[in-house]
Each structure stands twice: as C-alpha cells, then as structure tokens.
PDB file of C-alpha atoms and ligand atoms in Angstrom:
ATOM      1  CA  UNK O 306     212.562  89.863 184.762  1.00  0.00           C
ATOM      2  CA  UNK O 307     214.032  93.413 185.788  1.00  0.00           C
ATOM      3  CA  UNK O 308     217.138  93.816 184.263  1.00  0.00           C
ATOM      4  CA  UNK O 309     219.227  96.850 186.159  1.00  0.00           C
ATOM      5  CA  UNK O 310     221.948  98.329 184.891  1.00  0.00           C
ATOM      6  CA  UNK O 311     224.949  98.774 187.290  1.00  0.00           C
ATOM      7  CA  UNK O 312     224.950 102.614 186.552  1.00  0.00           C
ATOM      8  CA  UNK O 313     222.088 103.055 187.605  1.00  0.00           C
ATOM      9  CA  UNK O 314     222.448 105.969 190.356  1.00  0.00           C
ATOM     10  CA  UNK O 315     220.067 103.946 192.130  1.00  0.00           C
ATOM     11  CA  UNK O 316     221.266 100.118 191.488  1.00  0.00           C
ATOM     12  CA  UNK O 317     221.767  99.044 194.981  1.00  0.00           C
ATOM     13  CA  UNK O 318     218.055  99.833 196.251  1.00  0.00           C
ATOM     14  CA  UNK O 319     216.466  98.556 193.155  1.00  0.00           C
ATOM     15  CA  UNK O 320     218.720  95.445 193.193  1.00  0.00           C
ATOM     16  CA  UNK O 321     217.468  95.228 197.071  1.00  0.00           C
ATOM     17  CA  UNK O 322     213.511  95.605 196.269  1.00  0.00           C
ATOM     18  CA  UNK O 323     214.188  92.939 193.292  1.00  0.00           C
ATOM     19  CA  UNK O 324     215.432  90.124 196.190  1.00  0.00           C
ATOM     20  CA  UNK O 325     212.697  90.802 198.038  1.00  0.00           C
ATOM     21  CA  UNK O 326     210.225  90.573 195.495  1.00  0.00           C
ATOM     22  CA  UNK O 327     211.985  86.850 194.150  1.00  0.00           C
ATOM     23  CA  UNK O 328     211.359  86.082 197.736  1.00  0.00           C
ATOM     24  CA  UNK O 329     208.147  86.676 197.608  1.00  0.00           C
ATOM     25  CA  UNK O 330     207.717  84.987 194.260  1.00  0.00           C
ATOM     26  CA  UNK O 331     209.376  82.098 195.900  1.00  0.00           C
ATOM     27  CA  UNK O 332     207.664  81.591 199.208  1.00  0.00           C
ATOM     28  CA  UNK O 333     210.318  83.228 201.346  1.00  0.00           C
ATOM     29  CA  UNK O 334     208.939  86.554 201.709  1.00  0.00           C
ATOM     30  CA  UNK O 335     205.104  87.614 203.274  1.00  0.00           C
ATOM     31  CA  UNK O 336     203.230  90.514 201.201  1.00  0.00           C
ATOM     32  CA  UNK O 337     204.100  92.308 204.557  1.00  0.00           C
ATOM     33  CA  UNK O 338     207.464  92.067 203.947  1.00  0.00           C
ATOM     34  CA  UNK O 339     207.081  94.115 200.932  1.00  0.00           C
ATOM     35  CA  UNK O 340     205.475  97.041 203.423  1.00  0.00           C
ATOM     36  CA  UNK O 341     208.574  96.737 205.414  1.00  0.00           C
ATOM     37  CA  UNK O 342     210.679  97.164 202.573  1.00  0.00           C
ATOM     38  CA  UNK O 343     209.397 100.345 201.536  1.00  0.00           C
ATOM     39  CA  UNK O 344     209.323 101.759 205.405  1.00  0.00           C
ATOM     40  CA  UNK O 345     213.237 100.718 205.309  1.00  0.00           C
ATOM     41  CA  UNK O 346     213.714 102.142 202.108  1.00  0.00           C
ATOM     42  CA  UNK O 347     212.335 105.337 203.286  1.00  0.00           C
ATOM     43  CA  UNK O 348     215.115 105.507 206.313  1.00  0.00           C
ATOM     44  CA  UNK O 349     217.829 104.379 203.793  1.00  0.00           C
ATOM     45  CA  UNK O 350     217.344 107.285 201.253  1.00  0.00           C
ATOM     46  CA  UNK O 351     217.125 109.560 204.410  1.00  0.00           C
ATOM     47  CA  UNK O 352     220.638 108.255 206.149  1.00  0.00           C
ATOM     48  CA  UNK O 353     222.121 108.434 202.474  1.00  0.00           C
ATOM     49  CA  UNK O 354     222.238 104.630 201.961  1.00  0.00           C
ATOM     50  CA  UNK O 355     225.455 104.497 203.779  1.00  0.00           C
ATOM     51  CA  UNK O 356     227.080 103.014 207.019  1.00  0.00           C
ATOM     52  CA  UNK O 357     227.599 105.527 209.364  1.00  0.00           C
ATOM     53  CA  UNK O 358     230.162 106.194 212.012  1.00  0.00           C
ATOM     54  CA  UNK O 359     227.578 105.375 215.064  1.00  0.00           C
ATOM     55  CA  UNK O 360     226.465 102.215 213.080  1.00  0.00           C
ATOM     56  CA  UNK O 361     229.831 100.948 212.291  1.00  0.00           C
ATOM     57  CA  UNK O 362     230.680 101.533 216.006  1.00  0.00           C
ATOM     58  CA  UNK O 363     227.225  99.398 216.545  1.00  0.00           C
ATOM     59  CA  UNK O 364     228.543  96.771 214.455  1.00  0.00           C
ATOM     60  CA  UNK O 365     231.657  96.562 216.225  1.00  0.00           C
ATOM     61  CA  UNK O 366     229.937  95.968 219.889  1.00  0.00           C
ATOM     62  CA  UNK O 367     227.263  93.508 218.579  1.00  0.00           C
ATOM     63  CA  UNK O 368     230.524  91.381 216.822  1.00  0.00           C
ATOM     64  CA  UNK O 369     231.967  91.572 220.195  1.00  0.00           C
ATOM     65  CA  UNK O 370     228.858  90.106 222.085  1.00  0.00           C
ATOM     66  CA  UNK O 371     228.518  87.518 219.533  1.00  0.00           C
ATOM     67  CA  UNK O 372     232.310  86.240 219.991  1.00  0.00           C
ATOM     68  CA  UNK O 373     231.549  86.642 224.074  1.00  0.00           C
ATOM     69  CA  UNK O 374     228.566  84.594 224.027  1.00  0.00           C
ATOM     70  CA  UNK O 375     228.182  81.261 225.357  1.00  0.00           C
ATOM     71  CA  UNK O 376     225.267  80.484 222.953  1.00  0.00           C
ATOM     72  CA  UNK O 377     224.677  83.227 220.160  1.00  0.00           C
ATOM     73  CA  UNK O 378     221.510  82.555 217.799  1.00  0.00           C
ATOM     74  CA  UNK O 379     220.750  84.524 214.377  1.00  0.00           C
ATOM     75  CA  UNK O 380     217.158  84.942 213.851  1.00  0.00           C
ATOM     76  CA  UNK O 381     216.007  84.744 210.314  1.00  0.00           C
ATOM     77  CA  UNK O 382     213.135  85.653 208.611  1.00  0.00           C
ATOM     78  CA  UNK O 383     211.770  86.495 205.496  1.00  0.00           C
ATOM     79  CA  UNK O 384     213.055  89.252 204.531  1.00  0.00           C
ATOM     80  CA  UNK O 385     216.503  89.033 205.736  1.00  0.00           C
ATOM     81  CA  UNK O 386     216.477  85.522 203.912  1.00  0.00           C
ATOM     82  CA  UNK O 387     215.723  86.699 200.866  1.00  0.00           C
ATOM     83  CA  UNK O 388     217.710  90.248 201.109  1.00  0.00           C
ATOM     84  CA  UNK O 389     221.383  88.152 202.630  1.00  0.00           C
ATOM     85  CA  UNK O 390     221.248  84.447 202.943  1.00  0.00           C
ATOM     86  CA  UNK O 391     224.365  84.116 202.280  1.00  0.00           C
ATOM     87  CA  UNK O 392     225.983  86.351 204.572  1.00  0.00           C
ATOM     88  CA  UNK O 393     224.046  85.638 207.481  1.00  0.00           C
ATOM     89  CA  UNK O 394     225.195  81.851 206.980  1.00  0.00           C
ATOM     90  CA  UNK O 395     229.177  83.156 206.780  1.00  0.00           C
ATOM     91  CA  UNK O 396     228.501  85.000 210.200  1.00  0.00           C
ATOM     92  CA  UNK O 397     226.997  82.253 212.011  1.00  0.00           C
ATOM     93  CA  UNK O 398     230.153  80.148 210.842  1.00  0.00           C
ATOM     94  CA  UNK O 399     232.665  83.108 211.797  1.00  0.00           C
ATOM     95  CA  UNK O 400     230.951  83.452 215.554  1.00  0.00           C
ATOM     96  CA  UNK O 401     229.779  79.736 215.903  1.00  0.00           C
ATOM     97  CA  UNK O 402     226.400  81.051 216.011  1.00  0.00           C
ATOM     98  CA  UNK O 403     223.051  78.893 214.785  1.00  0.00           C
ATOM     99  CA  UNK O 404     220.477  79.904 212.802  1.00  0.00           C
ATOM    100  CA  UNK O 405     216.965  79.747 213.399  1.00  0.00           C
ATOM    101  CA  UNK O 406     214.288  80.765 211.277  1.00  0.00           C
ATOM    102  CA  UNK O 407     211.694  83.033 213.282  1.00  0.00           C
ATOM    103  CA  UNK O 408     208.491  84.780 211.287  1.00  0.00           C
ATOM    104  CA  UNK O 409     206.250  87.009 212.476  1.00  0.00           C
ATOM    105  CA  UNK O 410     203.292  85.907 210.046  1.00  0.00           C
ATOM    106  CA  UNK O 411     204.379  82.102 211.090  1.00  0.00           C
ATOM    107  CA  UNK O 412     203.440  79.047 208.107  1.00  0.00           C
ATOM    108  CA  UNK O 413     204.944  76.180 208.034  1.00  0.00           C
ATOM    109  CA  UNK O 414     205.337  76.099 204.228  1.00  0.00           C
ATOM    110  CA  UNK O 415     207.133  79.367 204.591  1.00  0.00           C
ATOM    111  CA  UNK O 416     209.062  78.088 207.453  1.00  0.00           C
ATOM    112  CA  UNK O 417     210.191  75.301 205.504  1.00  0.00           C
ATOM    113  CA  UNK O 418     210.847  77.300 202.316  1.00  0.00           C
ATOM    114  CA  UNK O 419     213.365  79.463 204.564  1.00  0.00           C
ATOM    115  CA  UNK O 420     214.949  76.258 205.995  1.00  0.00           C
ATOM    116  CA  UNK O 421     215.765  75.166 202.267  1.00  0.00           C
ATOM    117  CA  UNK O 422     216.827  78.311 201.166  1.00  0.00           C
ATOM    118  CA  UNK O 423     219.739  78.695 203.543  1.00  0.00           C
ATOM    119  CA  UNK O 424     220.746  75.121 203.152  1.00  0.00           C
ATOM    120  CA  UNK O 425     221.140  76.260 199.503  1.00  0.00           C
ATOM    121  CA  UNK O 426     223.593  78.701 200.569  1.00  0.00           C
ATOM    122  CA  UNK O 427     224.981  76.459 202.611  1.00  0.00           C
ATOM    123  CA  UNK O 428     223.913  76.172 206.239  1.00  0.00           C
ATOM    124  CA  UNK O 429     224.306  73.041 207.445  1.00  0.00           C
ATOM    125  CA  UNK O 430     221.696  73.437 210.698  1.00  0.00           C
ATOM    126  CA  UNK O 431     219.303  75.705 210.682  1.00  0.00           C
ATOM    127  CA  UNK O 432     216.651  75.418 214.151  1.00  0.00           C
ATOM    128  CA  UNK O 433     212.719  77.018 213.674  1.00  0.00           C
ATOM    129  CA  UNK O 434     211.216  73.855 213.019  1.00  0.00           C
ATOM    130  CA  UNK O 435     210.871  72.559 216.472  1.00  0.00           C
ATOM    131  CA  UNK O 436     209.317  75.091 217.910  1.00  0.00           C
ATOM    132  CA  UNK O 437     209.057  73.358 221.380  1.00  0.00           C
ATOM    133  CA  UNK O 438     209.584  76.827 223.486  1.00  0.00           C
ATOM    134  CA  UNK O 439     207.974  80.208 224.058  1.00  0.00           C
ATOM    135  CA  UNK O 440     208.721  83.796 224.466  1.00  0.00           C
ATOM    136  CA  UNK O 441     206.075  84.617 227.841  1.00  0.00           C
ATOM    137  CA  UNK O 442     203.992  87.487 227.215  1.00  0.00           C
ATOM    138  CA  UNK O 443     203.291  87.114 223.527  1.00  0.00           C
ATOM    139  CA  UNK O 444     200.251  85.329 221.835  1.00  0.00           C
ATOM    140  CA  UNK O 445     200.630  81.465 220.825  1.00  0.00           C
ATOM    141  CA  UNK O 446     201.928  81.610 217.748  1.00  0.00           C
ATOM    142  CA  UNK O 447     203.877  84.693 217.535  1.00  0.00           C
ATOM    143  CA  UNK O 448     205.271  83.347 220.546  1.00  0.00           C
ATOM    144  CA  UNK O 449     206.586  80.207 218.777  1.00  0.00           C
ATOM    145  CA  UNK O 450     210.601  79.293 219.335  1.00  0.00           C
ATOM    146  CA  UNK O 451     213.161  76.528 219.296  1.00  0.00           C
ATOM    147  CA  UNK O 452     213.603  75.464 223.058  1.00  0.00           C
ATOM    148  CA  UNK O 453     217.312  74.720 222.231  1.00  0.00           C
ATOM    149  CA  UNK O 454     217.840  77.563 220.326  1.00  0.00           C
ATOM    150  CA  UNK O 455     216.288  81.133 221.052  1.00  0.00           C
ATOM    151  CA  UNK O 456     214.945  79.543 223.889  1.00  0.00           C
ATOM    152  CA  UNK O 457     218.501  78.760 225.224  1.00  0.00           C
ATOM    153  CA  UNK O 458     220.276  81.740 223.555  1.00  0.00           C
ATOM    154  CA  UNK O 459     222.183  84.304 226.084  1.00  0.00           C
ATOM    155  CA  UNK O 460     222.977  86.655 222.747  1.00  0.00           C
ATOM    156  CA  UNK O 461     220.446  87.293 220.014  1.00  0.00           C
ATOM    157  CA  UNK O 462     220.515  88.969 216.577  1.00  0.00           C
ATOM    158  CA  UNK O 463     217.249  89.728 215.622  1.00  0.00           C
ATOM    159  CA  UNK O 464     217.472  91.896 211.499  1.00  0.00           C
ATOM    160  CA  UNK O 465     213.996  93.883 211.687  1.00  0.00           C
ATOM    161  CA  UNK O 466     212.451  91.727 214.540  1.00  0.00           C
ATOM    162  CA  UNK O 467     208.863  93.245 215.307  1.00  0.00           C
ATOM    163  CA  UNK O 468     209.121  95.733 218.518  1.00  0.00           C
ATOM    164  CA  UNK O 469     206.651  93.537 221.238  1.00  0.00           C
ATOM    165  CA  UNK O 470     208.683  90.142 220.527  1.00  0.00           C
ATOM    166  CA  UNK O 471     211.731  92.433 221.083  1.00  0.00           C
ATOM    167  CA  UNK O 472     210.780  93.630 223.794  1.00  0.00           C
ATOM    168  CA  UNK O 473     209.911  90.258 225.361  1.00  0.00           C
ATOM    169  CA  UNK O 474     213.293  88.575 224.008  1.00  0.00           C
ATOM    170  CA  UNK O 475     214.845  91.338 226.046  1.00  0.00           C
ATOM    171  CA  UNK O 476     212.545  90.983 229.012  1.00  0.00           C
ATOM    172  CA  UNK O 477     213.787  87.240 228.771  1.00  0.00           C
ATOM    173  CA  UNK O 478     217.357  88.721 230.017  1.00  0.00           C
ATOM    174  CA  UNK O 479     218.820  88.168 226.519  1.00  0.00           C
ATOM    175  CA  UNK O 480     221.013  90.571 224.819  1.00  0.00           C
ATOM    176  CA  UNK O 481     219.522  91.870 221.850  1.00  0.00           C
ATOM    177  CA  UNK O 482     221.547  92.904 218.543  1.00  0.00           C
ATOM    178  CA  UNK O 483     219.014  94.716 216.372  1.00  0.00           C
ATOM    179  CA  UNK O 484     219.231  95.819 212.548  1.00  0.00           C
ATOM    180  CA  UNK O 485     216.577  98.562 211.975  1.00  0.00           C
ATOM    181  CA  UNK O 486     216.688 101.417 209.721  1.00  0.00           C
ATOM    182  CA  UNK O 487     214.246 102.961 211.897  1.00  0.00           C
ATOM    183  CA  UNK O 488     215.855 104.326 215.176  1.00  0.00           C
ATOM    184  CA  UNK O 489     212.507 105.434 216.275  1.00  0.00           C
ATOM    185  CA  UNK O 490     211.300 101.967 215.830  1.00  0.00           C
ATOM    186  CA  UNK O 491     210.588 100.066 219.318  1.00  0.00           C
ATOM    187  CA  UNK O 492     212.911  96.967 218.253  1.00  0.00           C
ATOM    188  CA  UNK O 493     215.721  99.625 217.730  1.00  0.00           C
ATOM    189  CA  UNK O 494     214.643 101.433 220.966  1.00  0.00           C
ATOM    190  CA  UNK O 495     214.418  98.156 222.953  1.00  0.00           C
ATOM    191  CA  UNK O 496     217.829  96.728 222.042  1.00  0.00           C
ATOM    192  CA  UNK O 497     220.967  96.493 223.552  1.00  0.00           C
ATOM    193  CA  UNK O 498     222.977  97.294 220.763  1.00  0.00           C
ATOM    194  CA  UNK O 499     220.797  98.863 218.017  1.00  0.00           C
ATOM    195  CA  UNK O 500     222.676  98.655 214.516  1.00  0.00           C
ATOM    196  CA  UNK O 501     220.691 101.546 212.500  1.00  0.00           C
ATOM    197  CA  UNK O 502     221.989 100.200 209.245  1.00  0.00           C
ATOM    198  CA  UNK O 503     220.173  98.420 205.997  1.00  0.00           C
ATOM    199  CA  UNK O 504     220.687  94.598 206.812  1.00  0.00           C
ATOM    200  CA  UNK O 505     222.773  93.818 203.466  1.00  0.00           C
ATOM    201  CA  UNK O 506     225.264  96.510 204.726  1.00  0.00           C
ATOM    202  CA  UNK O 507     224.965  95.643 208.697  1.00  0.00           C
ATOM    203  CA  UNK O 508     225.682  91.777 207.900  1.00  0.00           C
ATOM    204  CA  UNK O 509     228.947  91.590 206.515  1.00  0.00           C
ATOM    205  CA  UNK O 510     229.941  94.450 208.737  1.00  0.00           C
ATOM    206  CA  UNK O 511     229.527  92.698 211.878  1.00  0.00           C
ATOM    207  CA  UNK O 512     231.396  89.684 210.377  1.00  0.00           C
ATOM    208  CA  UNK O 513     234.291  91.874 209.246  1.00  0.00           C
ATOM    209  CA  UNK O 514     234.449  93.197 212.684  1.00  0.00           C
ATOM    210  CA  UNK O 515     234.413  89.716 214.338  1.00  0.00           C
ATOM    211  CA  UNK O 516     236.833  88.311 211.787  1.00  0.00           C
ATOM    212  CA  UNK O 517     239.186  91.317 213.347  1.00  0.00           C
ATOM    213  CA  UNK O 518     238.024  90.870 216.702  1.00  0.00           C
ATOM    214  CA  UNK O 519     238.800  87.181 216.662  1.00  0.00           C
ATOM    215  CA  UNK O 520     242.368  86.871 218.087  1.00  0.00           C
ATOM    216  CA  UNK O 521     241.099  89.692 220.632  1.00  0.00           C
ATOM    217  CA  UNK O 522     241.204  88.770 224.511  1.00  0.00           C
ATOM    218  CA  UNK O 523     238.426  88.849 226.439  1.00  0.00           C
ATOM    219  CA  UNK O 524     238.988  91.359 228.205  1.00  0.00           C
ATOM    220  CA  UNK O 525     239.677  93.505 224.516  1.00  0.00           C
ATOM    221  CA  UNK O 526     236.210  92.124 224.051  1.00  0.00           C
ATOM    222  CA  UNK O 527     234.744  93.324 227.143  1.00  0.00           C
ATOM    223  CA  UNK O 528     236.153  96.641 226.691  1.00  0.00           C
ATOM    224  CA  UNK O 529     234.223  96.894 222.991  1.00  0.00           C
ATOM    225  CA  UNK O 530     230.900  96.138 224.694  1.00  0.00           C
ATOM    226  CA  UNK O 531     231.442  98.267 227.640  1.00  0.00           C
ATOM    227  CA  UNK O 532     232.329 101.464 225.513  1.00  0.00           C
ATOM    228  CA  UNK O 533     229.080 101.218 223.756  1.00  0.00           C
ATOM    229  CA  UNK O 534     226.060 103.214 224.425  1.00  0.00           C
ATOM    230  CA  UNK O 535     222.742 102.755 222.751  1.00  0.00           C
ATOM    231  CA  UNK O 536     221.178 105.953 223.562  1.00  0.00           C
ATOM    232  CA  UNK O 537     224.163 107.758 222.318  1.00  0.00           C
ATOM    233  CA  UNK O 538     223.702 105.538 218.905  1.00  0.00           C
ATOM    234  CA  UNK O 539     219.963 106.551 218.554  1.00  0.00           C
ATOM    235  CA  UNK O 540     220.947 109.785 219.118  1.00  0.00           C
ATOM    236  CA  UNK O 541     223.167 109.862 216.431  1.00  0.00           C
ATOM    237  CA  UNK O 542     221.418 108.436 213.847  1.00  0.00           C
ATOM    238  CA  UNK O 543     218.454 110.206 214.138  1.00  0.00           C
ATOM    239  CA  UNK O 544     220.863 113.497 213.568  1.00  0.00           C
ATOM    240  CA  UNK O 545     221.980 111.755 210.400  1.00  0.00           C
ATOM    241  CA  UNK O 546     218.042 111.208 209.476  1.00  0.00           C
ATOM    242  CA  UNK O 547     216.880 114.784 210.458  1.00  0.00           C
ATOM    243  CA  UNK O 548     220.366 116.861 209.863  1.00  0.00           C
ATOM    244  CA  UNK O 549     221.882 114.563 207.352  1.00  0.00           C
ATOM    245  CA  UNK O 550     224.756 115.172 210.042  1.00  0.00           C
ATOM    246  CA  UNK O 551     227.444 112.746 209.171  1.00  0.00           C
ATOM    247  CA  UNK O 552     228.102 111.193 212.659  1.00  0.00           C
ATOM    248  CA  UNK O 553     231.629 109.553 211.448  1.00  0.00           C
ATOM    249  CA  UNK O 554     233.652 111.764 214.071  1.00  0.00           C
ATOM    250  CA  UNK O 555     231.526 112.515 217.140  1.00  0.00           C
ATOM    251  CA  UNK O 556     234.015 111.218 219.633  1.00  0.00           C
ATOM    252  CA  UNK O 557     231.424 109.038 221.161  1.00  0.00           C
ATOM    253  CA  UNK O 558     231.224 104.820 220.975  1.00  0.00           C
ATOM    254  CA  UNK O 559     234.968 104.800 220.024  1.00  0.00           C
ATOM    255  CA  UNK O 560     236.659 101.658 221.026  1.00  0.00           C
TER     256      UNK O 560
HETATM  257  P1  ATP Q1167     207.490  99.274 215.606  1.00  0.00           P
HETATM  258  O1  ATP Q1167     207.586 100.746 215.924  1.00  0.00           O
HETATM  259  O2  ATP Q1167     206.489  98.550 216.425  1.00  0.00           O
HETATM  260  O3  ATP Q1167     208.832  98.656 215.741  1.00  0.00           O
HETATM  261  P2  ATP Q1167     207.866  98.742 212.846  1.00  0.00           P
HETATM  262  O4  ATP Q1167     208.651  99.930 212.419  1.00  0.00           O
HETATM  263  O5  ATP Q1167     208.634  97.563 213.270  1.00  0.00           O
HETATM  264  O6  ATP Q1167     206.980  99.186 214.081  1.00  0.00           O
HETATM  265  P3  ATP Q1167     207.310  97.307 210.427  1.00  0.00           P
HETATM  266  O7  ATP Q1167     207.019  98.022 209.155  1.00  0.00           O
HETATM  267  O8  ATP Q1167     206.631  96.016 210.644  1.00  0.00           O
HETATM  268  O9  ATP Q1167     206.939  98.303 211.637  1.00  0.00           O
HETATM  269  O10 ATP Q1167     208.852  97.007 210.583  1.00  0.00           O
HETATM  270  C1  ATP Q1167     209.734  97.059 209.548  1.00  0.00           C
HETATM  271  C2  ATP Q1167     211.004  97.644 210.116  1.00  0.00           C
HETATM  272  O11 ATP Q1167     212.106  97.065 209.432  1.00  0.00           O
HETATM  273  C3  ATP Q1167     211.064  99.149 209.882  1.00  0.00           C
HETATM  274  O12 ATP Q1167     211.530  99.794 211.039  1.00  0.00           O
HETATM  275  C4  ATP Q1167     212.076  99.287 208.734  1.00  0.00           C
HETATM  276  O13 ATP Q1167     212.827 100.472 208.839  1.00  0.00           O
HETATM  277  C5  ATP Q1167     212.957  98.073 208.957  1.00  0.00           C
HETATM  278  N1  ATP Q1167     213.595  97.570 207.714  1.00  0.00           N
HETATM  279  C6  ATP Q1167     213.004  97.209 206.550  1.00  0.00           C
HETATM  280  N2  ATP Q1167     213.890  96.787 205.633  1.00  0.00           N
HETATM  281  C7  ATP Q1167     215.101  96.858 206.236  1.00  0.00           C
HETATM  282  C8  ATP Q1167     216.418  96.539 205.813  1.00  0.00           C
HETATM  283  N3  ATP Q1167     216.685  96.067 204.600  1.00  0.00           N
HETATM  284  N4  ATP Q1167     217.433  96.723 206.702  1.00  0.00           N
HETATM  285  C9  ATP Q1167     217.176  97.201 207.948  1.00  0.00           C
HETATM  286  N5  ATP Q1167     215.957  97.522 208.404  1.00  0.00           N
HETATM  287  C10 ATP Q1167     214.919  97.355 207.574  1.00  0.00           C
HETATM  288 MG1   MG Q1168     210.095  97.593 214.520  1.00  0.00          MG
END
C-alpha cells in the first residue's frame, strides 16, 4: 500500500492517482481510466493544480443551472466514482439532482460495482441499471441510458464524459455541465458550461456555489447563467495552460 506523506510537494496528485488505482483494484475503474488519468494529470500540472478565476466563474453558472432545472442528473462513471464519491452524492442532495451511473466501456459487473460504491457513501438512488433509453446517433451500447433519468434530464453534469456522447447529449437539447481538464477536448468544446477544473476540485465547488446560490431568486439565477460565456472560458484557460496567465481578474464571466 502507498503510504504518502502529507508534505509531499506533490501529495494531492499522488493521493489522486492512488484512488484511481483502488478503483481499479476494486472494479470501479477501467484500465482506460488509468490513460485518462495521466492525460488529466498532464493539464493539471500545466494550469498549476489550482481553480482558476474562469473555472470558478464556470462553477458558479453550472450551480445555477442545476438549482434552475426541472430535472438535473449527475452522470457517474468510473473514474469520477472512485476520484469523489462522496461529494458527488452531497451535490445531488444540495440540488435535488439523481445520480446515474453512465460508462463508456459499459459491464454490468462494473455497473453494479459503481451502484454499491455510492450507496456506501450514501446515495440512496442511484439510476444506470435500467438502461431502457438511448442517446440517437451513438452505437448500441455506448448509447445505453436510464429512460427516466438522462433520458428525461433537461440539465446534465457529465465529469470527463467522452466528446461524441457529448456531443449527442447536447444535440438531445440538454444543457451540458462538463468537467475536463482539457479545454481543447471536444466534451469541453461541446458544452454549455465547460468547468476546466480537476473533478475533486470542480465538485465541491459547484456545491459551495449552490449552497450560496440557494436562497437566490430566479431571476438572480437567471442572471448567473446569462452572464456566462463558454468561449470566453476556453479562452481563458487555455491562456492559463499556454501563458500560465492567471485568469483570476479578466473582467469577463463576472456575476
Ligand atoms: P476528445 O478530444 O474526443 O474529447 P479525450 O480528451 O476525451 O478526447 P480521453 O483520454 O478519453 O480523451 O478523455 C479523458 C479526459 O478526461 C481528458 O480530457 C482529461 O483531461 C480529462 N480528465 C482526466 N482526469 C480528470 C480529472 N480528474 N478531472 C477533470 N478532467 C479529467
Ligand atoms: Mg474528451
């Protein structure tokens, strides 16, 4: 077992590749997982393994979509379970969202092992199982979704969904909250609010903002969403990648 200690310059990503490799030891995780660990550690390092400005400001708008949505659904898979179970369970409970488990590399032993896992941490439903609808334009079993869940959303957050079922859950008219360190990446590019952030920071950040946002009138609400722009977000965050420009103050995306 890896042992790291907390002063370690590097603790948080080495804590963060040692979840992902339990979930793989557990069932939770695909070996491709591990592939998309390293691609997202790669953007990390490069943004400084910190929230930025344009990300917080991302967090804010997708927490404001959630709280404005008449049926919001948190997709989960397997890295995302085994990276923040935990804190994707206290968001769907702060925004009344469900959770469904989605995989791109689709078992049902792995489906099942997800299922458990967030009932250990305490999610009461959790939809995947069913898998009695379909996203149109994808093959069978990629395609593969809860009728009365994704199927039904209006607002979906999908952590490091794969960029053609992104694309077809937006062609689908839903709005799409997206966590991908990429910003190149087609999910991010496809979204409508693309949160270029790692997932264990992104999480609890859109739950802190919809704990503040949750006395807020709609119209407050509205105003959130409607002073977001996602090409203005990419923008920014691929000046933090290239530039190592710290986008905290760039006027833009303020609400
Ligand atoms: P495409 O351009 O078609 O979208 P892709 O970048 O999605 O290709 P993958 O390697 O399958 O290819 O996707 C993994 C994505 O998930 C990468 O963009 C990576 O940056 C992102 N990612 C990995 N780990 C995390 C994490 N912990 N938090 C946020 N994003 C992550
Ligand atoms: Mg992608």
């Amino acid at each position: 077992d890896v042992e790291v200690p907390e002063s370690h310059p590097r603790y948080e990503s080495l804590l963060t590749r040692h979840r992902i490799e339990e979930g793989v030891e557990k069932g939770i995780t695909s070996r491709q997982g591990l592939i998309a660990q390293g691609r997202g550690e790669a953007f990390d390092y490069l943004l400084g393994e910190r929230t930025t400005g344009s990300a917080d400001a991302a967090a804010r708008a997708a927490a404001a979509h959630l709280l404005l949505a008449d049926h919001p659904v948190l997709s989960v898979n397997g890295n995302v379970a085994a990276l923040c179970p935990g804190e994707l369970v206290e968001l769907a409970e702060v925004v009344g969202a469900d959770l469904e488990v989605n995989l791109f590399n689709r078992t049902d032993e792995r489906m099942r092992a997800i299922v458990d896992h967030l009932r250990d941490h305490g999610a009461e439903a959790v939809r995947g199982l069913t898998a009695d609808g379909r996203i149109p334009g994808i093959d069978h079993e990629r395609a593969k979704v809860d009728a009365e869940g994704i199927g039904d959303a209006d607002v979906v957050l999908v952590p490091l969904e794969d960029g053609d079922r992104a694309e077809a859950l937006g062609a689908m008219g839903k709005v799409e909250l997206v966590v991908d360190l990429n910003p190149m990446s087609r999910s991010a590019q496809v979204a409508t609010v693309p949160i270029v952030d790692n997932v264990i920071r992104a999480i609890p950040n859109v739950t802190r903002h919809a704990r503040d946002l949750a006395d807020a009138s709609e119209a407050e609400l509205h105003a959130v969403v409607d002073g977001f722009d996602a090409e203005t977000t990419l923008a920014a965050a691929e000046r933090a990648i290239r530039e190592g420009v710290d986008d905290e103050g760039d006027g833009e995306n303020e609400s």
